[in-house]
Each structure stands twice: as structure tokens, then as C-alpha cells.
Short mmCIF file of C-alpha atoms in Angstrom, two decimals:
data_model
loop_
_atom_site.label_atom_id
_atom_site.label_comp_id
_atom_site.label_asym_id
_atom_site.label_seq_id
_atom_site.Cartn_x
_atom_site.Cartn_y
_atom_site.Cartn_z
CA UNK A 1 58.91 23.67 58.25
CA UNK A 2 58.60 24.47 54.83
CA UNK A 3 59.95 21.04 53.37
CA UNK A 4 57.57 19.09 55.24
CA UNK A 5 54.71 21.27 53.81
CA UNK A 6 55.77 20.19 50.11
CA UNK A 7 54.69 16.17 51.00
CA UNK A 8 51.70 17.13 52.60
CA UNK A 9 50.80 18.43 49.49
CA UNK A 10 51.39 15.93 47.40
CA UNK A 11 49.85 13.61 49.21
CA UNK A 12 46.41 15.55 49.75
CA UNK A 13 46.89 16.54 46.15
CA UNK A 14 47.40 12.22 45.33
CA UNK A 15 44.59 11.72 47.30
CA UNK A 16 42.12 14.08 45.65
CA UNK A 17 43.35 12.50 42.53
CA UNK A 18 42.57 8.71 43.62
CA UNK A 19 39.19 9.85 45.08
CA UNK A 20 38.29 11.38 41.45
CA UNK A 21 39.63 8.24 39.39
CA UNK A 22 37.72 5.89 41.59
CA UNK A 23 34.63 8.21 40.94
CA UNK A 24 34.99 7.64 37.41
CA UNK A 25 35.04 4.28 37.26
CA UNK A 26 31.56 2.94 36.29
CA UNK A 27 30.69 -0.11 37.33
CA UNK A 28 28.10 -2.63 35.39
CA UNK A 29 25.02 -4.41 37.56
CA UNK A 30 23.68 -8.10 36.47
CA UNK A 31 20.78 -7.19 35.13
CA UNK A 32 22.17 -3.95 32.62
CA UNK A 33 24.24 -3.16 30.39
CA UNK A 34 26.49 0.05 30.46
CA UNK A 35 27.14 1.68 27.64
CA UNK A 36 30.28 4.70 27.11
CA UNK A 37 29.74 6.58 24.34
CA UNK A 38 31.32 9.50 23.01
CA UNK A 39 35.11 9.42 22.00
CA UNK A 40 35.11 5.51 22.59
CA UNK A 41 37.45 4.59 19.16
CA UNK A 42 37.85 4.86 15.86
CA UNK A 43 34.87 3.69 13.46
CA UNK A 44 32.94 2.95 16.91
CA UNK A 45 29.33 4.56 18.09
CA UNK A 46 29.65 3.45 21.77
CA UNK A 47 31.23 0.51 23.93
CA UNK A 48 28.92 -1.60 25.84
CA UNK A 49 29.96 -3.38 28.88
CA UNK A 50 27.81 -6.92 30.16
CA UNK A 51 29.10 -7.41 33.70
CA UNK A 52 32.09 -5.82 35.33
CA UNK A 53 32.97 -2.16 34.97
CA UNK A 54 35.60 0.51 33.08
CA UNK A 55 36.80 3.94 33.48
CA UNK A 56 34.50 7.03 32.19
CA UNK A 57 37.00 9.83 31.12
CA UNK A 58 35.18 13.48 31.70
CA UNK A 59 35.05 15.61 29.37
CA UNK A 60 35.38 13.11 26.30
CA UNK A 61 33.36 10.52 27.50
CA UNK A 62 29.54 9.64 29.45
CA UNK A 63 27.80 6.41 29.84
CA UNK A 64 23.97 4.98 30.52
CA UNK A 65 22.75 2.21 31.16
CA UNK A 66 20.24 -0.63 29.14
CA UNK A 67 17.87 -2.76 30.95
CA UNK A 68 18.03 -6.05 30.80
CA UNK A 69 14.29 -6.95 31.94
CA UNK A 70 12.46 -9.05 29.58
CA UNK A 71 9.22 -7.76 27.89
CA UNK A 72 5.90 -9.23 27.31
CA UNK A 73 4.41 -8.29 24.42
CA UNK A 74 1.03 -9.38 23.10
CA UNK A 75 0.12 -9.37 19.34
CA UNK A 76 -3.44 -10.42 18.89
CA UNK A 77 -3.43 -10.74 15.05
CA UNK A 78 -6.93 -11.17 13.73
CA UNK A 79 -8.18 -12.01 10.05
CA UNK A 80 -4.83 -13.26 8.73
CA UNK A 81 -4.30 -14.71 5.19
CA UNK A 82 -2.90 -17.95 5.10
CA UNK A 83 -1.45 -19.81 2.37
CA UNK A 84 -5.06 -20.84 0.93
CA UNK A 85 -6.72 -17.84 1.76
CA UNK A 86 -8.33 -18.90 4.62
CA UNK A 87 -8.47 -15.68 6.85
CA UNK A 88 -7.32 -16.99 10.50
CA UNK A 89 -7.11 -15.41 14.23
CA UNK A 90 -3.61 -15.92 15.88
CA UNK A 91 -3.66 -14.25 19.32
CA UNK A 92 -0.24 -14.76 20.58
CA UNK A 93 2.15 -13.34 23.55
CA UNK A 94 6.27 -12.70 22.45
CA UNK A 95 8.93 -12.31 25.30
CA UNK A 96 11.73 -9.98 24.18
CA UNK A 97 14.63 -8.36 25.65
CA UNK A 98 17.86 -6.56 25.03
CA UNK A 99 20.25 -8.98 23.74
CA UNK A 100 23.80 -9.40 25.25
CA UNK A 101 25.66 -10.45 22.13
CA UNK A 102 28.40 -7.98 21.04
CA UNK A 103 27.45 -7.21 18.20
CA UNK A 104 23.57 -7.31 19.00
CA UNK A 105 24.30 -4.79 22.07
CA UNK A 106 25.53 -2.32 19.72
CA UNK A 107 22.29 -2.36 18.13
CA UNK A 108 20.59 -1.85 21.03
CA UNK A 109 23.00 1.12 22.19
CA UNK A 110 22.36 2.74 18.68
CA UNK A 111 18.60 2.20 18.52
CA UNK A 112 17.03 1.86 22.16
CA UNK A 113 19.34 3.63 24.46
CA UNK A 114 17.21 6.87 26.30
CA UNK A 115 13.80 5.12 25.07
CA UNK A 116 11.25 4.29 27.73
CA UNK A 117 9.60 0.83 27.68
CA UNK A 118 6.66 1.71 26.36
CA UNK A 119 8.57 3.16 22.79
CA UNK A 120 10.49 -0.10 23.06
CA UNK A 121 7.71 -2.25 23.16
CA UNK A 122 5.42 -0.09 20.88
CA UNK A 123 8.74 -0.84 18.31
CA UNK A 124 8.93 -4.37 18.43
CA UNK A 125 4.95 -5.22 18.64
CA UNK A 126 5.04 -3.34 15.44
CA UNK A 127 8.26 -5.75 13.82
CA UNK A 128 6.38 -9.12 15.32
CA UNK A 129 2.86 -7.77 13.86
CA UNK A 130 4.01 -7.52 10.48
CA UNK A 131 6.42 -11.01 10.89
CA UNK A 132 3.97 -13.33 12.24
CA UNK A 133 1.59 -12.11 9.11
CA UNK A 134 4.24 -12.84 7.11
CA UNK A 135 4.77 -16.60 8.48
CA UNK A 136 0.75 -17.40 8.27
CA UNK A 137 0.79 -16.14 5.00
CA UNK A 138 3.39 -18.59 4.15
CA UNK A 139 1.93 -22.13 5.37
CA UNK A 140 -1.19 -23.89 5.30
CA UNK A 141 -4.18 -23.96 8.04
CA UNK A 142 -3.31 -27.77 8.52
CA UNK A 143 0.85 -26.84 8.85
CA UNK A 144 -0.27 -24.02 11.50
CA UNK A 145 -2.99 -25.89 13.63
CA UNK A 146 -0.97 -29.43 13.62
CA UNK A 147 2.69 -29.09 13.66
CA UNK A 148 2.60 -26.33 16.61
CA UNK A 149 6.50 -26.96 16.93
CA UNK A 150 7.41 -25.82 12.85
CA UNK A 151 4.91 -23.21 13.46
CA UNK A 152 6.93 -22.07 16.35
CA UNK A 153 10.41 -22.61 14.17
CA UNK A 154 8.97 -20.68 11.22
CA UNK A 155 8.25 -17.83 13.93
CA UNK A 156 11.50 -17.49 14.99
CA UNK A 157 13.45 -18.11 11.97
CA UNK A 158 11.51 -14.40 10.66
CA UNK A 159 10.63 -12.75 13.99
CA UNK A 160 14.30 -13.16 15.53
CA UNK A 161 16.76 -11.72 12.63
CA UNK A 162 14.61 -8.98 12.62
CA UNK A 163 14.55 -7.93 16.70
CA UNK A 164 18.27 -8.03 16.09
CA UNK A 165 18.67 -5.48 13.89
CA UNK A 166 17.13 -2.92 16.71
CA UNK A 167 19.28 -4.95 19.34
CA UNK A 168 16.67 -7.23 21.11
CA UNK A 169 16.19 -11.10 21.01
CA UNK A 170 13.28 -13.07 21.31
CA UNK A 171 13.46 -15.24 24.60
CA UNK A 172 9.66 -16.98 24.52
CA UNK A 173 6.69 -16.88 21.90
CA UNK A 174 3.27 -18.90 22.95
CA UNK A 175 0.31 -18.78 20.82
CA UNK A 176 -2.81 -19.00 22.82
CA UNK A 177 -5.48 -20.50 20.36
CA UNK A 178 -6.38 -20.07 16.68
CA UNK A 179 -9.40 -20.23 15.08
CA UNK A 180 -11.15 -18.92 11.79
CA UNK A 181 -14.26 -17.38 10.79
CA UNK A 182 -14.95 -20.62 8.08
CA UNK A 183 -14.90 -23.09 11.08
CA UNK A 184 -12.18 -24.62 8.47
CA UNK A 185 -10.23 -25.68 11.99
CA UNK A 186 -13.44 -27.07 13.74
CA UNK A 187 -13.79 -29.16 10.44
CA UNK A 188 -10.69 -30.93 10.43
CA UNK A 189 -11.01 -31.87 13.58
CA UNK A 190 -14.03 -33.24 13.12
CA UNK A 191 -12.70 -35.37 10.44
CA UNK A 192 -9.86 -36.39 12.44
CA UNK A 193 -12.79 -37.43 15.25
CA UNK A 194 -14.51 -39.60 12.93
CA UNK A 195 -11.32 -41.44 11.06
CA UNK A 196 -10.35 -42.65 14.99
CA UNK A 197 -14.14 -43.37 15.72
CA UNK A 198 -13.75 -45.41 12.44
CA UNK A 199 -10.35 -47.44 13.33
CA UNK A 200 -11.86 -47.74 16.67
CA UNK A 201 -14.41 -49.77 15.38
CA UNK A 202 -13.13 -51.24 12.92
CA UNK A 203 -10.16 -53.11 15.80
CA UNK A 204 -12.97 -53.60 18.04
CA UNK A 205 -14.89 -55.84 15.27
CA UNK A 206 -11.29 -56.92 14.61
CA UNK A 207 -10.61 -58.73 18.15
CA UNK A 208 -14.50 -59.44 18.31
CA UNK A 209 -13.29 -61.44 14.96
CA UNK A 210 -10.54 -62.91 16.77
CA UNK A 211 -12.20 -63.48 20.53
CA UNK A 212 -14.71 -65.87 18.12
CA UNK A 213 -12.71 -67.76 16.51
CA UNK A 214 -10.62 -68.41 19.74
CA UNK A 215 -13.47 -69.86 21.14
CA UNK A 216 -14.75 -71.53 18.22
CA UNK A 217 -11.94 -73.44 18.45
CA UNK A 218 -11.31 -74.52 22.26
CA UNK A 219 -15.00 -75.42 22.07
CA UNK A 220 -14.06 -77.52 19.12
CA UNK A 221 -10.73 -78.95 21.05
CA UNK A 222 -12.59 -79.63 23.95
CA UNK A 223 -15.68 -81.91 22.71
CA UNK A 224 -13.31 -83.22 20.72
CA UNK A 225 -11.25 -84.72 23.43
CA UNK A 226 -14.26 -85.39 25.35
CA UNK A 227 -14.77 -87.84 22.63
CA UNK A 228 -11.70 -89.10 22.86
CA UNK A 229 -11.99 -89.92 26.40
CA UNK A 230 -15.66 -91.19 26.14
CA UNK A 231 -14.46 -93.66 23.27
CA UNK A 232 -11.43 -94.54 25.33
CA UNK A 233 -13.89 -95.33 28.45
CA UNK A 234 -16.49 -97.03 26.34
CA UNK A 235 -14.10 -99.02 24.71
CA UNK A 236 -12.18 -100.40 27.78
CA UNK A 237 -15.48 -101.13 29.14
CA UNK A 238 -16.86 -103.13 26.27
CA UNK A 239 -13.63 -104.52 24.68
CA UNK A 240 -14.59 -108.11 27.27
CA UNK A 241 -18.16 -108.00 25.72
CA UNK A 242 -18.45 -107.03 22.40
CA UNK A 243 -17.33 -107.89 18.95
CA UNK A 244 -14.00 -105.95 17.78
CA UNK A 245 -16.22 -105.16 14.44
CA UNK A 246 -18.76 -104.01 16.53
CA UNK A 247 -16.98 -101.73 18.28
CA UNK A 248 -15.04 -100.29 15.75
CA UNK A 249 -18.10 -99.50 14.28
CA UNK A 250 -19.78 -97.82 17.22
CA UNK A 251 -15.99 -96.03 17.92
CA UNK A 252 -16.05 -94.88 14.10
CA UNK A 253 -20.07 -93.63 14.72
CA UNK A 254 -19.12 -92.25 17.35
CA UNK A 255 -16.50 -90.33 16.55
CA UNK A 256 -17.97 -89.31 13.15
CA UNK A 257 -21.30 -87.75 15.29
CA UNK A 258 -18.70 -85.73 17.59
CA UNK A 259 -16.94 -84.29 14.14
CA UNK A 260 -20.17 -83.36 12.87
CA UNK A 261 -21.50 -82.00 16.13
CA UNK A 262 -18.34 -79.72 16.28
CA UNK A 263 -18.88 -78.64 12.77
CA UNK A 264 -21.78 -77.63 13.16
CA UNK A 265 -20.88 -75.74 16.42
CA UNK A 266 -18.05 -73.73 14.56
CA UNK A 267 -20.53 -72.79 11.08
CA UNK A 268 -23.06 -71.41 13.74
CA UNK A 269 -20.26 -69.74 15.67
CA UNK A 270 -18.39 -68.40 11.98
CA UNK A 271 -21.99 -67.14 10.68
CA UNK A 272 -22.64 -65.47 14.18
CA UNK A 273 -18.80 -64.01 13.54
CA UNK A 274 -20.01 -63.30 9.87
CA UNK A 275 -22.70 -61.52 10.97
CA UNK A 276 -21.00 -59.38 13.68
CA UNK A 277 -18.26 -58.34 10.90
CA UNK A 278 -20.86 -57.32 8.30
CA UNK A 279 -22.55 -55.23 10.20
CA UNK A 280 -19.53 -53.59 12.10
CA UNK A 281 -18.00 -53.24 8.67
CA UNK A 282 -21.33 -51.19 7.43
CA UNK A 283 -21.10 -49.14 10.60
CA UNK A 284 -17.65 -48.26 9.59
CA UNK A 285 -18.44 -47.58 5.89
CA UNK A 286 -21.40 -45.24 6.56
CA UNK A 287 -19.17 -43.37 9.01
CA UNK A 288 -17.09 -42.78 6.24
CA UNK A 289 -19.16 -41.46 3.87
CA UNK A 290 -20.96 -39.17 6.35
CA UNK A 291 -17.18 -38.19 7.25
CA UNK A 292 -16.39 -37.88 3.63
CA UNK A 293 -19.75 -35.56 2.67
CA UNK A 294 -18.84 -33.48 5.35
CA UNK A 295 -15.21 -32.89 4.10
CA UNK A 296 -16.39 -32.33 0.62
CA UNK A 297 -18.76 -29.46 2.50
CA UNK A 298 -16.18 -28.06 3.91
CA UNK A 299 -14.24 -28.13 0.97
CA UNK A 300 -16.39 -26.57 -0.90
CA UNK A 301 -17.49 -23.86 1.50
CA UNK A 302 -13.59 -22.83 2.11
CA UNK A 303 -13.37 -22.74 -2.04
CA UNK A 304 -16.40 -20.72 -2.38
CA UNK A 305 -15.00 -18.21 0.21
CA UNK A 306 -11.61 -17.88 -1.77
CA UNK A 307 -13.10 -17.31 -4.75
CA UNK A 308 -15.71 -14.80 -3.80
CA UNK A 309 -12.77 -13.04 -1.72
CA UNK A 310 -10.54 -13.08 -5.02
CA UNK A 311 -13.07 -11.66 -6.75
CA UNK A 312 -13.68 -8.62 -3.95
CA UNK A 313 -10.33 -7.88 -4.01
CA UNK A 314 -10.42 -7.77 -7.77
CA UNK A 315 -13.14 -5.58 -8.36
CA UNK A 316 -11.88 -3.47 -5.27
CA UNK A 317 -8.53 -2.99 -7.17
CA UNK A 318 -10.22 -2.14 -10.61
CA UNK A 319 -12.44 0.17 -8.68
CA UNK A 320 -9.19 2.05 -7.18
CA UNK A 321 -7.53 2.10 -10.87
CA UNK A 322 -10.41 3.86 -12.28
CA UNK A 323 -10.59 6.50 -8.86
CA UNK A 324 -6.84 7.00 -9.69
CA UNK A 325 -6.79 7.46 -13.31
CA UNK A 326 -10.01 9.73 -13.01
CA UNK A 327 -8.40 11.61 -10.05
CA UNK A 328 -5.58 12.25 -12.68
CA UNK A 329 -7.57 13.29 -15.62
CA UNK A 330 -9.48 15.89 -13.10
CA UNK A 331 -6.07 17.31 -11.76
CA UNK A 332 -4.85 17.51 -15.26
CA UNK A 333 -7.51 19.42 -16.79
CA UNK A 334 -7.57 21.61 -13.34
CA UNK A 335 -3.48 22.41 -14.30
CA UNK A 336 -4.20 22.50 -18.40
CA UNK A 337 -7.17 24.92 -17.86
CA UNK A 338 -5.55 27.52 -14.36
CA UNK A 339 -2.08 27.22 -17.36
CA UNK A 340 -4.75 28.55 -19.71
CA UNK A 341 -6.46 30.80 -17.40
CA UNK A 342 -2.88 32.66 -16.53
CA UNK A 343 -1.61 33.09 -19.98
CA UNK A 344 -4.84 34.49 -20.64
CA UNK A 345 -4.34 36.78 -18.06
CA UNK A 346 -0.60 37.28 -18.49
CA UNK A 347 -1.74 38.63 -22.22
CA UNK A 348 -4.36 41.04 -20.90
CA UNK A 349 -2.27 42.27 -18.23
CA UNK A 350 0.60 42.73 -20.60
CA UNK A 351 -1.66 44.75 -23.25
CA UNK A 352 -3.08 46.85 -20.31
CA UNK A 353 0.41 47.94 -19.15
CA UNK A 354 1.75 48.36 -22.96
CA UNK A 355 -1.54 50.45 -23.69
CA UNK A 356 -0.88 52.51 -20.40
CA UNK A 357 2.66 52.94 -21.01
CA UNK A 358 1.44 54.28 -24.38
CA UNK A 359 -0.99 56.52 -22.72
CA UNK A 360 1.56 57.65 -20.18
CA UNK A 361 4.15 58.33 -22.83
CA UNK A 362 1.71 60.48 -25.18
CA UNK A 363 0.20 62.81 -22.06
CA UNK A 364 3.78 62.96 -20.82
CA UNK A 365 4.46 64.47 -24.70
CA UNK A 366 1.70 66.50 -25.15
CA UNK A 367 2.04 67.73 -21.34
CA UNK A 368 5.95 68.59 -22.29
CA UNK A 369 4.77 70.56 -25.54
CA UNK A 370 2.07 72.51 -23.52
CA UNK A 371 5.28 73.62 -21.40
CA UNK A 372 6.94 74.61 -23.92
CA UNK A 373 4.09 76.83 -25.34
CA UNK A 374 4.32 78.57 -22.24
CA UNK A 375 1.02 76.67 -20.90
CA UNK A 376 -0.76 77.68 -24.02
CA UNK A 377 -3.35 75.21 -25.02
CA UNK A 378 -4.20 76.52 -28.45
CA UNK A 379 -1.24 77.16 -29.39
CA UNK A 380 0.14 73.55 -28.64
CA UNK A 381 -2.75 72.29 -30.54
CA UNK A 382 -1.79 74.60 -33.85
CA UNK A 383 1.58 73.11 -33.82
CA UNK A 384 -0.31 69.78 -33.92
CA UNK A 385 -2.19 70.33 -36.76
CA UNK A 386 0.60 71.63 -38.39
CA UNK A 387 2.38 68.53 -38.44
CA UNK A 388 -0.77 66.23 -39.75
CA UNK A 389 -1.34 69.06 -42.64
CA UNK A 390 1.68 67.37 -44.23
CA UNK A 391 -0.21 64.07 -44.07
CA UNK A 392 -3.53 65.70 -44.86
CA UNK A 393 -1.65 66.84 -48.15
CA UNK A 394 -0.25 63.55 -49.16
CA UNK A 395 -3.60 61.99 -48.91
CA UNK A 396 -5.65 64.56 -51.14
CA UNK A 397 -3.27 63.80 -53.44
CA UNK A 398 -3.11 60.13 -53.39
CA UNK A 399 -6.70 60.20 -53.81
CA UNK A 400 -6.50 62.67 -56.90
CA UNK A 401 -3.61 61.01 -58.58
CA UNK A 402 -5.40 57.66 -58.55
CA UNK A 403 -8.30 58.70 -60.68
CA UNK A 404 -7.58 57.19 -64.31
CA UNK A 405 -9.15 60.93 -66.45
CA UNK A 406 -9.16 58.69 -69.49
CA UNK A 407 -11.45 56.51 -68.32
CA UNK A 408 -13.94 59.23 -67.20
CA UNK A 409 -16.76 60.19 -69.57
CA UNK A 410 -18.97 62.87 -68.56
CA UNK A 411 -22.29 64.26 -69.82
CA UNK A 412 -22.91 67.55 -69.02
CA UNK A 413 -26.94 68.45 -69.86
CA UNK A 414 -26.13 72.37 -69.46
CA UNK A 415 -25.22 72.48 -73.47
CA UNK A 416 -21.57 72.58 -73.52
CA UNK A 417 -19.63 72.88 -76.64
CA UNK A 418 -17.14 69.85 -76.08
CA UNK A 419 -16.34 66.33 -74.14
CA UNK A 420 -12.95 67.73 -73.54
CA UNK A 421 -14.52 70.88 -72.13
CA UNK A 422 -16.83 69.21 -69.62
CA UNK A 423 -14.26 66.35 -68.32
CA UNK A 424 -12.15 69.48 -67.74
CA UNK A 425 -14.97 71.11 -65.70
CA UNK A 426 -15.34 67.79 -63.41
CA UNK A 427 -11.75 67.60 -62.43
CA UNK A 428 -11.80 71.11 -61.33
CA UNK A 429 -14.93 70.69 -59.70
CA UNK A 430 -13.39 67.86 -58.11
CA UNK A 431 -10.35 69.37 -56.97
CA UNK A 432 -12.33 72.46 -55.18
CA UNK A 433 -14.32 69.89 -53.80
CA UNK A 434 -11.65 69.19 -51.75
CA UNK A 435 -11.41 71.06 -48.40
CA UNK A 436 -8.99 73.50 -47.88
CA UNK A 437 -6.76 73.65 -45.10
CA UNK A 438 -7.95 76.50 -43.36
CA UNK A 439 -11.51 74.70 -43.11
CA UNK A 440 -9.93 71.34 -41.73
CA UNK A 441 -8.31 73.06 -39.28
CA UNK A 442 -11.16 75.00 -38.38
CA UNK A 443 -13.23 71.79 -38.48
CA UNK A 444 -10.90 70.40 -35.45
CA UNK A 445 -11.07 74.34 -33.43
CA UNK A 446 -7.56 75.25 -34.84
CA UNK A 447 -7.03 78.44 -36.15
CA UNK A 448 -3.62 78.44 -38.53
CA UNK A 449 -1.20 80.71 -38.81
CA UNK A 450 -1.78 83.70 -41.36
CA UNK A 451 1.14 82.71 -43.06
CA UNK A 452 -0.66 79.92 -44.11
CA UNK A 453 -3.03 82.01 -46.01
CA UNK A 454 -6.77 82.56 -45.85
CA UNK A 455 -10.38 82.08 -47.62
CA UNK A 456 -12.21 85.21 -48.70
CA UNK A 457 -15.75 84.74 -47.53
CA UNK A 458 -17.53 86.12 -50.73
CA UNK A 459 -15.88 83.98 -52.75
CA UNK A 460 -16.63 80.84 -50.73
CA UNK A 461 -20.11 81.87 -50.74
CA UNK A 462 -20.38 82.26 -54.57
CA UNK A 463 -18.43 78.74 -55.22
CA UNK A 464 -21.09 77.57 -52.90
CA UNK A 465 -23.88 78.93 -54.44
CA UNK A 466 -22.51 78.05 -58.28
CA UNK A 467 -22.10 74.11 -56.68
CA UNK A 468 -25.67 73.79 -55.86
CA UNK A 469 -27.43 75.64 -58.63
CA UNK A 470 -25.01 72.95 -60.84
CA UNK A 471 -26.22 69.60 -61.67
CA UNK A 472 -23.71 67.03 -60.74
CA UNK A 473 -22.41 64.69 -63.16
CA UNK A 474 -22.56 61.32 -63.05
CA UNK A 475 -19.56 58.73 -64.25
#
């Protein structure tokens, strides 16, 4: 029982297997094209498949499909530049669709696959917009509105290459009408009206010309054998009566009034012909002018429209230079003068944080020097002082050992005995004129240690007095 469970096995288990396999194979309809992509070979994006059908692997592989259904697209270019300038409307319909060419189908599976018609057309109305402006640009108004044909060449020799690169091909292009806001297209028609009008009339006054003569001549042939016959009849009838002379005579008169007749006949019938061709040939040359003035109009009006659009988009390009270059010079002197501005700035802010550090540093000093004075104010502010009197020193004496005595001549009114005496009396004047210590410090509300020494009060009062009861001396 067991070994005939082992081949029902394998065979549900082969089964399974053929049902999955056959799942995987994908297979392609008419009208699409499949395309694997994923791990599909080297140097390969995907694998497209026109017609038949392949095997998906899972995991490594998946596949979608590319519509072949052809697109209509219409470009209704308006106010196109030709080759002379001549701004034309093309309104035109293209018929496009995804290309089954190998290589072209790659394209397509690269560019278009998982896009929706409407991107795909949106894509290629843009690529045939810009092309077709690029072909009117490139041939005349007479080349585009004559030779339809090598207008329709030139638009497929740019429109085409360029739809293959996103994997499409164009299948149909029709160009409705064209016209142009100069009525440059209305005027060569109308020249191309009157020259037939003009070689209609002038083979009509040709076979008129002909048709004359014609008859000018049977009508000559005819009396002429009328003649003939008359003579013959007259002469067989009087050849028994009359003289030969005589009838030669009257044959010869005869015959000579018949030529002349005829002559006559064909210079009427040549002067009528004259007539006919002269005039017809008038016709025909004032035609020609008229055709010819209206030419030179045109002409003229399609120059004068050049021109005056040359110069517009002259003067519109100046006029953009000078925007740009004094957009420039404003954003420039914006940059030069916000640079200024923030070095400016950068200074002040970097004095204001110096100064403050300063500030910072000195409080945290003087704060750390109260401490150690055991919070004593005063006392902080003695030890100070102390260290300027130093300073204080110096500077008395700098001042002091400046003055040049030898130079200093002094006239003292109070009767001294001697120059030497009273030049003696000024310098110690001027050295007690100098304040102590003890009064500078008292000056700034510091009271120095007694170590320092001290003023005795009456004697400060007596110098005082003795100073202003003394006249001062002048140098």
C-alpha cells in the first residue's frame, strides 16, 4: 500500500508543477507588446516580446504590457517664423504610436511603460510642437504652401528621429490649411490667378490668330478655283466664237480681277486679325502690370513687416540687457552694502563683548578683593589707593624734574636780598604746592594707614594763610 502511495505523489506533485509553469507563461496579444523586465540579461533594461509569448520566472522576473493603439494628436501651431520672417498658422493633426522595431521597443519599455495616454500624448505633442517650428523656420512660405509633398518629407525627416528616441513612430501627419496674418499666401495666389488668366488669353488670341488665317486662306483657295472653273467654262464656250487674242485677254483680265479680289479679301481679313491681336495683346499687357503692381505691394508690405519686426525684437532685446545688467548692479550694491552692514556690526558686537568681558573681569577682581577684606568696603578701597600712590609719586616727580631752574627768573616785589634767594623760594613754594598724600587720598574718601604719616592741622592752616597773604610770582 505504501509503494503505490509514493507515485501518486509524484504525479500530483508533477502536476502541480505543470499547472504553475503553464501559469507563468505569458502570452503576447496582436495589438501589444509584452515586456519582462527585471533580471532579463546582462547589460539589458527589459525584453520586449511583438507577437507570441515566453516564460515569466517569479521571483526574478514580472512583465506589462504596451499598447499598440495609434494616437491622434493635434498641434495647432500659430504665428510661426518662417524662413523670411513671415509669421504663418500651421494647424496640423500627427498619428503616432509605439513602434515595433527592436531597438525602438526598448525605448518605449524604458520611457512609456506604466504611463497613461494622456502623459504619452502630452510627451509627444510637446516633441512635434517644437519640430514642426523647427521645419517652418527652415523653408520659405512658397516651399511650404506649394510643394505640400517636401513639406511633408521635411516633417518627417525631424519629427520621426525624434519620436524614436522615446520609442514611438510617426504613422500619418496631415496639415489642414495654412494661412498668415500678411495675406502673403492669398497674394501669391492671386498672382498665380492672373499669370493663367494671362496665358489664357494670350492662346485664345493665339488660335483666334490661327482660326483667321485658316479661313483667309480657304476663302482665298476657293474663289480662286471658282475662277478657274469660270475661265475653263467661259473659255470652252467661246473658244468657236472668239478670237484666241481675245480671249486670252479676257482669261488674263479675268484672272488678274479674281487675284486682286482675293487680295483684297485676305488684307481686310489680316487687318481684322491685326486688330484682334493688338488689342488681345494690350489686354494681356495691362493684366500684367496690374499683376506686377500688386506683387511689388505685396512685396513691399511683407518687407516692411520684417523689418519693423527686426527692429521690435531688437529694441526688445536691448531693453532686457539693460533690465539685466541693472538688476545686477541693484543686487550687487544690496550684497556690497548688507557685507558692509555686518562687518559693521560684527565690530560693534565684538567691542561690546571685549568691553563686557573687561567689565566682568574687573567686578569679578574687585568683588574677589572685597572677599578677601572680609567684606570690608573701605578697607578694599585703601589697598587701592595704595597701589596708585606709587603712580601718584612717579608723576609729581616727572612733573618736578622737567622744570629747567636755570631757565626760571623770578622777581620777587617783597624786597629780597638776592635772585638766588627768591628762585629758591619758588621751587619750594612749588614743591608744597603739591598735594600731599594724605589729602589725595582723602580727596577720593580714603583714609591711609597711620603708618603712612599725617598732616598737623595748625601747620596746614599757617602754610595756607602765608600762601595767600604772598604774592605769586610770575615766570
Amino acid at each position: 500500500m505504501s509503494y503505490m502511495l509514493i507515485p501518486l505523489g509524484l504525479i500530483i506533485i508533477v502536476f502541480f508543477m505543470i499547472v504553475y509553469m503553464a501559469s507563468r507563461y505569458k502570452r503576447c496579444p496582436s495589438d501589444k507588446i509584452l515586456v519582462v523586465f527585471g533580471k532579463v540579461g546582462s547589460g539589458r533594461s527589459a525584453r520586449c516580446i511583438h507577437g507570441g509569448g515566453t516564460m515569466v520566472w517569479p521571483i526574478v522576473q514580472d512583465y506589462a504590457f504596451l499598447s499598440l493603439t495609434p494616437m491622434t494628436i493635434g498641434i495647432p501651431l500659430k504665428n510661426a517664423l518662417s524662413m523670411q520672417n513671415i509669421r504663418i498658422d500651421v494647424p496640423s493633426s500627427f498619428t503616432v504610436g509605439v513602434s515595433t522595431d527592436p531597438g525602438i521597443m526598448t525605448n518605449a519599455a524604458e520611457r512609456l511603460l506604466h504611463l497613461g495616454f494622456k502623459e504619452i500624448e502630452q510627451m509627444a505633442g510637446e516633441i512635434i510642437f517644437g519640430q514642426l517650428r523647427l521645419t517652418v523656420a527652415s523653408l520659405t512660405i512658397e516651399q511650404i504652401n506649394q510643394d505640400r509633398e517636401s513639406f511633408l518629407d521635411s516633417i518627417r525627416k525631424n519629427v520621426e528621429p525624434e519620436l524614436n528616441k522615446i520609442g514611438l513612430y510617426l504613422i500619418n501627419v496631415n496639415i489642414t490649411d495654412i494661412s498668415d496674418e500678411s495675406d502673403y499666401i492669398e497674394s501669391i495666389g492671386k498672382k498665380a490667378a492672373a499669370e493663367a488668366i494671362n496665358r489664357a488669353k494670350v492662346d485664345v488670341a493665339e488660335q483666334e490668330k490661327a482660326g483667321a488665317i485658316g479661313q483667309a486662306e480657304a476663302n482665298r483657295e476657293k474663289e480662286i478655283r471658282v475662277a478657274e472653273n469660270v475661265a475653263e467654262s467661259e473659255k470652252g464656250r467661246k473658244r468657236a466664237e472668239a478670237d484666241q487674242r481675245i480671249f486670252v485677254h479676257a482669261q488674263e483680265a479675268t484672272a488678274v480681277g479674281g487675284e486682286n479680289k482675293a487680295k483684297a479679301d485676305i488684307a481686310g481679313v489680316n487687318a481684322d486679325l491685326a486688330i484682334k491681336e493688338a488689342e488681345a495683346l494690350q489686354r494681356g499687357e495691362v493684366a500684367k502690370r496690374h499683376a506686377e503692381v500688386e506683387i511689388q505691394k505685396a512685396q513691399y508690405l511683407a518687407e516692411q513687416e520684417r523689418l519693423t519686426a527686426a527692429e521690435v525684437v531688437k529694441e526688445e532685446i536691448e531693453k532686457r540687457k539693460i533690465e539685466i545688467a541693472a538688476e545686477a548692479e541693484a543686487e550687487r550694491s544690496r550684497r556690497t552694502a548688507k557685507g558692509r552692514a555686518d562687518a559693521v556690526l560684527a565690530e560693534y558686537e565684538a567691542e561690546a563683548k571685549g568691553l563686557r568681558q573687561l567689565l566682568d573681569s574687573k567686578a569679578a577682581g574687585y568683588q574677589a578683593l572685597i572677599n578677601s577684606c572680609s567684606g570690608d568696603a573701605r578697607a578694599a578701597a585703601t589697598l587701592l589707593m595704595v597701589e596708585k600712590l606709587e603712580e601718584i609719586v612717579e608723576k609729581q616727580v616727572e612733573a618736578i624734574s622737567k622744570l629747567k631752574i636755570d631757565k626760571i627768573t623770578v622777581w620777587d616785589s617783597s624786597g629780597g636780598s638776592g635772585m638766588g634767594s627768591s628762585t629758591a623760594n619758588f621751587v619750594s613754594s612749588l614743591i608744597k604746592s603739591l598735594p600731599p598724600l594724605q589729602e589725595v587720598a582723602a580727596m577720593a574718601g580714603v583714609e591711609l594707614p597711620g603708618y603712612l604719616g599725617s598732616i598737623k592741622k595748625d601747620r596746614a592752616a599757617a602754610e595756607s594763610d602765608k600762601s595767600e597773604n604772598k604774592q605769586v610770582p610770575s615766570v
